[in-house]
């Protein structure tokens, strides 16, 4: 088993969003993303949209994208399961080029989880829907987020980024 | 209750250059509208998402008026969207709800608590500042112009006559002359959206 020592900072993720011209963040907060939320909230150029269920995020993002916005979706993997029909219809069906950053709750790197843990279902669901994904576990993986934006734009499909580490405290303050 | 088609004909007089998402009224609106490139008949990508889609479009195009004809079965699937919309409060968003008290396209089975939900009250309590209710066409006709003169988000609950369909889906007449791809391409061209 590989020991994970590096961590993922919220500022790194935020930097990737800014680099890729994100205008709107459609999100349902979770424990994995709270530090990132605080960073984004301080940016007046980013519009944060709070949805009540994750399925809302794909239809909202579809409308934003059709209108020329560049949304990103920020949800937890539990919310991915909730969103499947919306992802299918509004994400894939409307050819919405959106990156979906998914907190990978339950990700242990060694695959040992209780049978009903949401981590067991996350990647099989993405495979079933034909959604390509990148795993990001630490700051060194962050360029994969830009790859996801490029792929979403090229393929006109949702592309997922699985965040396999809880965001830690701020590194630069 | 009144006919959705009659209501849409009345609305059309006041449309101006609005972008219209006709929802389940599309089969009528396609014959009424004179600006197809500004219409977004989406069919049913995934039930429950029309309000959020229209909201997203309104945010991305703040200089355009965006008018949605939602339906109560759709809205009930994502009632929380009302809170999201009210929080962002796009001034260019007009949310009309056609409430026929049933799932008409699956044979007319009632939606939950079909006759008793006061959607305008729900929308107001979720944060919409301006809400209206109409069950008489004449009242709608007398007020629609002044409603559209106000800033959004506005919510208009209307009781409409069910148009129940029982034919198997593959035997139903095709009402949309454009594919979904064409609809979106036409709109992006109209709005000069590059990507």
mmCIF file of N, CA and C in Angstrom, chain A residues 21 23-24 47-53 55-57 59-70 82 85-90 93-95 97 156, chain B residues 40 42 44-50 52-61 77-78 80-85 87-88 180-181 184 187-188 191 193 195:
data_model
loop_
_atom_site.group_PDB
_atom_site.id
_atom_site.type_symbol
_atom_site.label_atom_id
_atom_site.label_comp_id
_atom_site.label_asym_id
_atom_site.label_seq_id
_atom_site.Cartn_x
_atom_site.Cartn_y
_atom_site.Cartn_z
ATOM 1 N N UNK A 21 -11.138 29.977 -16.806
ATOM 2 C CA UNK A 21 -12.181 30.945 -17.136
ATOM 3 C C UNK A 21 -13.556 30.657 -16.566
ATOM 4 N N UNK A 23 -16.938 30.980 -14.813
ATOM 5 C CA UNK A 23 -17.761 32.148 -14.475
ATOM 6 C C UNK A 23 -18.732 31.857 -13.330
ATOM 7 N N UNK A 24 -19.240 30.644 -13.292
ATOM 8 C CA UNK A 24 -20.249 30.266 -12.306
ATOM 9 C C UNK A 24 -19.871 28.923 -11.665
ATOM 10 N N UNK A 47 -19.495 33.689 -9.575
ATOM 11 C CA UNK A 47 -20.854 33.617 -9.048
ATOM 12 C C UNK A 47 -21.087 32.217 -8.497
ATOM 13 N N UNK A 48 -21.394 32.137 -7.224
ATOM 14 C CA UNK A 48 -21.668 30.842 -6.599
ATOM 15 C C UNK A 48 -23.177 30.616 -6.581
ATOM 16 N N UNK A 49 -23.600 29.500 -7.083
ATOM 17 C CA UNK A 49 -25.022 29.170 -7.129
ATOM 18 C C UNK A 49 -25.270 27.959 -6.251
ATOM 19 N N UNK A 50 -26.099 28.141 -5.250
ATOM 20 C CA UNK A 50 -26.335 27.075 -4.280
ATOM 21 C C UNK A 50 -27.560 26.271 -4.677
ATOM 22 N N UNK A 51 -27.360 25.018 -5.024
ATOM 23 C CA UNK A 51 -28.493 24.168 -5.382
ATOM 24 C C UNK A 51 -28.942 23.363 -4.168
ATOM 25 N N UNK A 52 -30.178 22.892 -4.235
ATOM 26 C CA UNK A 52 -30.747 22.152 -3.112
ATOM 27 C C UNK A 52 -30.586 20.645 -3.269
ATOM 28 N N UNK A 53 -30.489 20.199 -4.497
ATOM 29 C CA UNK A 53 -30.150 18.803 -4.800
ATOM 30 C C UNK A 53 -29.187 18.821 -5.968
ATOM 31 N N UNK A 55 -28.917 17.091 -8.603
ATOM 32 C CA UNK A 55 -29.487 16.981 -9.942
ATOM 33 C C UNK A 55 -29.763 18.329 -10.577
ATOM 34 N N UNK A 56 -30.064 19.308 -9.748
ATOM 35 C CA UNK A 56 -30.270 20.668 -10.243
ATOM 36 C C UNK A 56 -29.027 21.215 -10.925
ATOM 37 N N UNK A 57 -27.882 20.733 -10.510
ATOM 38 C CA UNK A 57 -26.650 21.372 -10.980
ATOM 39 C C UNK A 57 -26.439 21.149 -12.477
ATOM 40 N N UNK A 59 -28.792 20.700 -14.917
ATOM 41 C CA UNK A 59 -29.684 21.525 -15.728
ATOM 42 C C UNK A 59 -29.294 22.997 -15.635
ATOM 43 N N UNK A 60 -28.862 23.427 -14.452
ATOM 44 C CA UNK A 60 -28.405 24.813 -14.321
ATOM 45 C C UNK A 60 -27.172 25.051 -15.189
ATOM 46 N N UNK A 61 -26.235 24.124 -15.114
ATOM 47 C CA UNK A 61 -25.015 24.268 -15.916
ATOM 48 C C UNK A 61 -25.327 24.246 -17.409
ATOM 49 N N UNK A 62 -26.299 23.441 -17.800
ATOM 50 C CA UNK A 62 -26.675 23.394 -19.221
ATOM 51 C C UNK A 62 -27.174 24.752 -19.686
ATOM 52 N N UNK A 63 -28.021 25.384 -18.876
ATOM 53 C CA UNK A 63 -28.525 26.710 -19.236
ATOM 54 C C UNK A 63 -27.407 27.740 -19.293
ATOM 55 N N UNK A 64 -26.529 27.678 -18.328
ATOM 56 C CA UNK A 64 -25.390 28.608 -18.312
ATOM 57 C C UNK A 64 -24.528 28.425 -19.558
ATOM 58 N N UNK A 65 -24.255 27.180 -19.900
ATOM 59 C CA UNK A 65 -23.370 26.907 -21.041
ATOM 60 C C UNK A 65 -24.021 27.326 -22.356
ATOM 61 N N UNK A 66 -25.306 27.049 -22.504
ATOM 62 C CA UNK A 66 -26.000 27.455 -23.734
ATOM 63 C C UNK A 66 -25.946 28.972 -23.887
ATOM 64 N N UNK A 67 -25.983 29.669 -22.767
ATOM 65 C CA UNK A 67 -25.951 31.131 -22.804
ATOM 66 C C UNK A 67 -24.553 31.720 -22.870
ATOM 67 N N UNK A 68 -23.540 30.887 -22.966
ATOM 68 C CA UNK A 68 -22.183 31.397 -23.126
ATOM 69 C C UNK A 68 -21.377 31.468 -21.843
ATOM 70 N N UNK A 69 -21.947 31.046 -20.722
ATOM 71 C CA UNK A 69 -21.189 31.007 -19.477
ATOM 72 C C UNK A 69 -20.250 29.813 -19.451
ATOM 73 N N UNK A 70 -19.348 29.822 -18.486
ATOM 74 C CA UNK A 70 -18.470 28.660 -18.319
ATOM 75 C C UNK A 70 -18.614 28.164 -16.877
ATOM 76 N N UNK A 82 -27.242 10.823 -6.887
ATOM 77 C CA UNK A 82 -28.551 11.486 -6.945
ATOM 78 C C UNK A 82 -28.804 12.083 -8.316
ATOM 79 N N UNK A 85 -29.939 10.914 -13.625
ATOM 80 C CA UNK A 85 -30.832 11.198 -14.751
ATOM 81 C C UNK A 85 -30.592 12.600 -15.295
ATOM 82 N N UNK A 86 -30.335 13.532 -14.402
ATOM 83 C CA UNK A 86 -30.063 14.897 -14.848
ATOM 84 C C UNK A 86 -28.750 14.959 -15.630
ATOM 85 N N UNK A 87 -27.760 14.248 -15.153
ATOM 86 C CA UNK A 87 -26.477 14.194 -15.867
ATOM 87 C C UNK A 87 -26.693 13.626 -17.271
ATOM 88 N N UNK A 88 -27.491 12.565 -17.318
ATOM 89 C CA UNK A 88 -27.783 11.948 -18.623
ATOM 90 C C UNK A 88 -28.473 12.927 -19.565
ATOM 91 N N UNK A 89 -29.573 13.524 -19.070
ATOM 92 C CA UNK A 89 -30.411 14.328 -19.959
ATOM 93 C C UNK A 89 -29.859 15.722 -20.231
ATOM 94 N N UNK A 90 -29.506 16.412 -19.154
ATOM 95 C CA UNK A 90 -29.072 17.808 -19.302
ATOM 96 C C UNK A 90 -27.578 17.907 -19.548
ATOM 97 N N UNK A 93 -27.123 14.797 -22.805
ATOM 98 C CA UNK A 93 -28.133 15.044 -23.836
ATOM 99 C C UNK A 93 -28.001 16.411 -24.485
ATOM 100 N N UNK A 94 -27.717 17.423 -23.693
ATOM 101 C CA UNK A 94 -27.575 18.769 -24.250
ATOM 102 C C UNK A 94 -26.129 19.105 -24.613
ATOM 103 N N UNK A 95 -25.270 18.079 -24.565
ATOM 104 C CA UNK A 95 -23.856 18.260 -24.937
ATOM 105 C C UNK A 95 -23.237 19.414 -24.150
ATOM 106 N N UNK A 97 -20.606 21.142 -22.058
ATOM 107 C CA UNK A 97 -19.172 20.981 -21.784
ATOM 108 C C UNK A 97 -18.844 21.484 -20.378
ATOM 109 N N UNK A 156 -17.519 18.172 -25.820
ATOM 110 C CA UNK A 156 -18.847 18.696 -25.502
ATOM 111 C C UNK A 156 -19.629 17.700 -24.643
ATOM 112 N N UNK B 40 -36.811 27.758 -27.322
ATOM 113 C CA UNK B 40 -36.019 26.589 -26.936
ATOM 114 C C UNK B 40 -36.956 25.457 -26.529
ATOM 115 N N UNK B 42 -37.295 22.053 -25.758
ATOM 116 C CA UNK B 42 -36.281 21.064 -25.383
ATOM 117 C C UNK B 42 -36.819 19.643 -25.338
ATOM 118 N N UNK B 44 -38.078 16.758 -23.338
ATOM 119 C CA UNK B 44 -37.986 16.393 -21.918
ATOM 120 C C UNK B 44 -36.623 15.772 -21.646
ATOM 121 N N UNK B 45 -35.574 16.598 -21.593
ATOM 122 C CA UNK B 45 -34.229 16.032 -21.403
ATOM 123 C C UNK B 45 -34.137 15.141 -20.167
ATOM 124 N N UNK B 46 -34.639 15.622 -19.060
ATOM 125 C CA UNK B 46 -34.750 14.842 -17.826
ATOM 126 C C UNK B 46 -35.721 15.609 -16.955
ATOM 127 N N UNK B 47 -36.766 14.942 -16.516
ATOM 128 C CA UNK B 47 -37.855 15.656 -15.853
ATOM 129 C C UNK B 47 -37.366 16.361 -14.591
ATOM 130 N N UNK B 48 -37.822 17.584 -14.427
ATOM 131 C CA UNK B 48 -37.484 18.336 -13.225
ATOM 132 C C UNK B 48 -36.442 19.407 -13.435
ATOM 133 N N UNK B 49 -35.946 19.560 -14.657
ATOM 134 C CA UNK B 49 -34.819 20.462 -14.848
ATOM 135 C C UNK B 49 -35.098 21.753 -15.593
ATOM 136 N N UNK B 50 -36.313 21.921 -16.092
ATOM 137 C CA UNK B 50 -36.568 23.100 -16.925
ATOM 138 C C UNK B 50 -36.315 24.412 -16.179
ATOM 139 N N UNK B 52 -34.324 25.099 -13.698
ATOM 140 C CA UNK B 52 -32.903 25.358 -13.493
ATOM 141 C C UNK B 52 -32.208 25.707 -14.803
ATOM 142 N N UNK B 53 -32.604 25.050 -15.874
ATOM 143 C CA UNK B 53 -32.026 25.375 -17.180
ATOM 144 C C UNK B 53 -32.322 26.830 -17.550
ATOM 145 N N UNK B 54 -33.578 27.209 -17.424
ATOM 146 C CA UNK B 54 -33.966 28.575 -17.789
ATOM 147 C C UNK B 54 -33.269 29.597 -16.893
ATOM 148 N N UNK B 55 -33.159 29.254 -15.639
ATOM 149 C CA UNK B 55 -32.453 30.117 -14.682
ATOM 150 C C UNK B 55 -30.990 30.296 -15.092
ATOM 151 N N UNK B 56 -30.330 29.210 -15.422
ATOM 152 C CA UNK B 56 -28.929 29.294 -15.844
ATOM 153 C C UNK B 56 -28.775 30.164 -17.078
ATOM 154 N N UNK B 57 -29.684 29.995 -18.018
ATOM 155 C CA UNK B 57 -29.628 30.807 -19.243
ATOM 156 C C UNK B 57 -29.832 32.284 -18.915
ATOM 157 N N UNK B 58 -30.767 32.555 -18.023
ATOM 158 C CA UNK B 58 -31.020 33.954 -17.639
ATOM 159 C C UNK B 58 -29.777 34.581 -16.998
ATOM 160 N N UNK B 59 -29.067 33.819 -16.211
ATOM 161 C CA UNK B 59 -27.845 34.348 -15.587
ATOM 162 C C UNK B 59 -26.760 34.600 -16.635
ATOM 163 N N UNK B 60 -26.656 33.700 -17.577
ATOM 164 C CA UNK B 60 -25.603 33.833 -18.584
ATOM 165 C C UNK B 60 -25.908 34.939 -19.589
ATOM 166 N N UNK B 61 -27.173 35.290 -19.721
ATOM 167 C CA UNK B 61 -27.589 36.311 -20.691
ATOM 168 C C UNK B 61 -28.421 37.384 -19.972
ATOM 169 N N UNK B 77 -40.560 18.001 -8.896
ATOM 170 C CA UNK B 77 -39.367 17.147 -8.826
ATOM 171 C C UNK B 77 -38.137 17.894 -8.333
ATOM 172 N N UNK B 78 -38.164 19.207 -8.432
ATOM 173 C CA UNK B 78 -37.007 19.992 -8.006
ATOM 174 C C UNK B 78 -37.464 21.294 -7.375
ATOM 175 N N UNK B 80 -36.747 22.677 -4.788
ATOM 176 C CA UNK B 80 -35.651 23.468 -4.223
ATOM 177 C C UNK B 80 -35.079 24.473 -5.204
ATOM 178 N N UNK B 81 -35.307 24.252 -6.493
ATOM 179 C CA UNK B 81 -34.813 25.211 -7.492
ATOM 180 C C UNK B 81 -35.372 26.603 -7.245
ATOM 181 N N UNK B 82 -36.565 26.666 -6.672
ATOM 182 C CA UNK B 82 -37.161 27.981 -6.397
ATOM 183 C C UNK B 82 -36.272 28.783 -5.441
ATOM 184 N N UNK B 83 -35.691 28.109 -4.475
ATOM 185 C CA UNK B 83 -34.799 28.791 -3.538
ATOM 186 C C UNK B 83 -33.536 29.288 -4.223
ATOM 187 N N UNK B 84 -32.975 28.441 -5.085
ATOM 188 C CA UNK B 84 -31.779 28.843 -5.826
ATOM 189 C C UNK B 84 -32.070 30.063 -6.693
ATOM 190 N N UNK B 85 -33.195 30.039 -7.380
ATOM 191 C CA UNK B 85 -33.565 31.145 -8.271
ATOM 192 C C UNK B 85 -33.815 32.416 -7.464
ATOM 193 N N UNK B 87 -32.660 33.243 -4.614
ATOM 194 C CA UNK B 87 -31.418 33.770 -4.031
ATOM 195 C C UNK B 87 -30.645 34.614 -5.046
ATOM 196 N N UNK B 88 -30.526 34.112 -6.260
ATOM 197 C CA UNK B 88 -29.792 34.850 -7.292
ATOM 198 C C UNK B 88 -30.637 35.984 -7.876
ATOM 199 N N UNK B 180 -32.982 18.652 -31.222
ATOM 200 C CA UNK B 180 -32.452 19.384 -30.075
ATOM 201 C C UNK B 180 -31.158 20.100 -30.444
ATOM 202 N N UNK B 181 -30.315 19.427 -31.208
ATOM 203 C CA UNK B 181 -29.068 20.066 -31.640
ATOM 204 C C UNK B 181 -29.352 21.321 -32.461
ATOM 205 N N UNK B 184 -30.560 24.246 -30.204
ATOM 206 C CA UNK B 184 -29.484 24.893 -29.451
ATOM 207 C C UNK B 184 -28.549 25.664 -30.383
ATOM 208 N N UNK B 187 -30.220 28.940 -31.350
ATOM 209 C CA UNK B 187 -30.206 29.922 -30.256
ATOM 210 C C UNK B 187 -28.807 30.527 -30.083
ATOM 211 N N UNK B 188 -27.789 29.688 -30.111
ATOM 212 C CA UNK B 188 -26.427 30.202 -29.934
ATOM 213 C C UNK B 188 -26.063 31.174 -31.054
ATOM 214 N N UNK B 191 -27.792 34.390 -30.285
ATOM 215 C CA UNK B 191 -27.174 35.095 -29.154
ATOM 216 C C UNK B 191 -25.692 35.368 -29.369
ATOM 217 N N UNK B 193 -23.294 33.239 -29.321
ATOM 218 C CA UNK B 193 -22.499 32.454 -28.372
ATOM 219 C C UNK B 193 -21.601 31.531 -29.181
ATOM 220 N N UNK B 195 -19.169 29.153 -28.200
ATOM 221 C CA UNK B 195 -18.887 27.754 -27.854
ATOM 222 C C UNK B 195 -20.143 26.967 -27.558
#
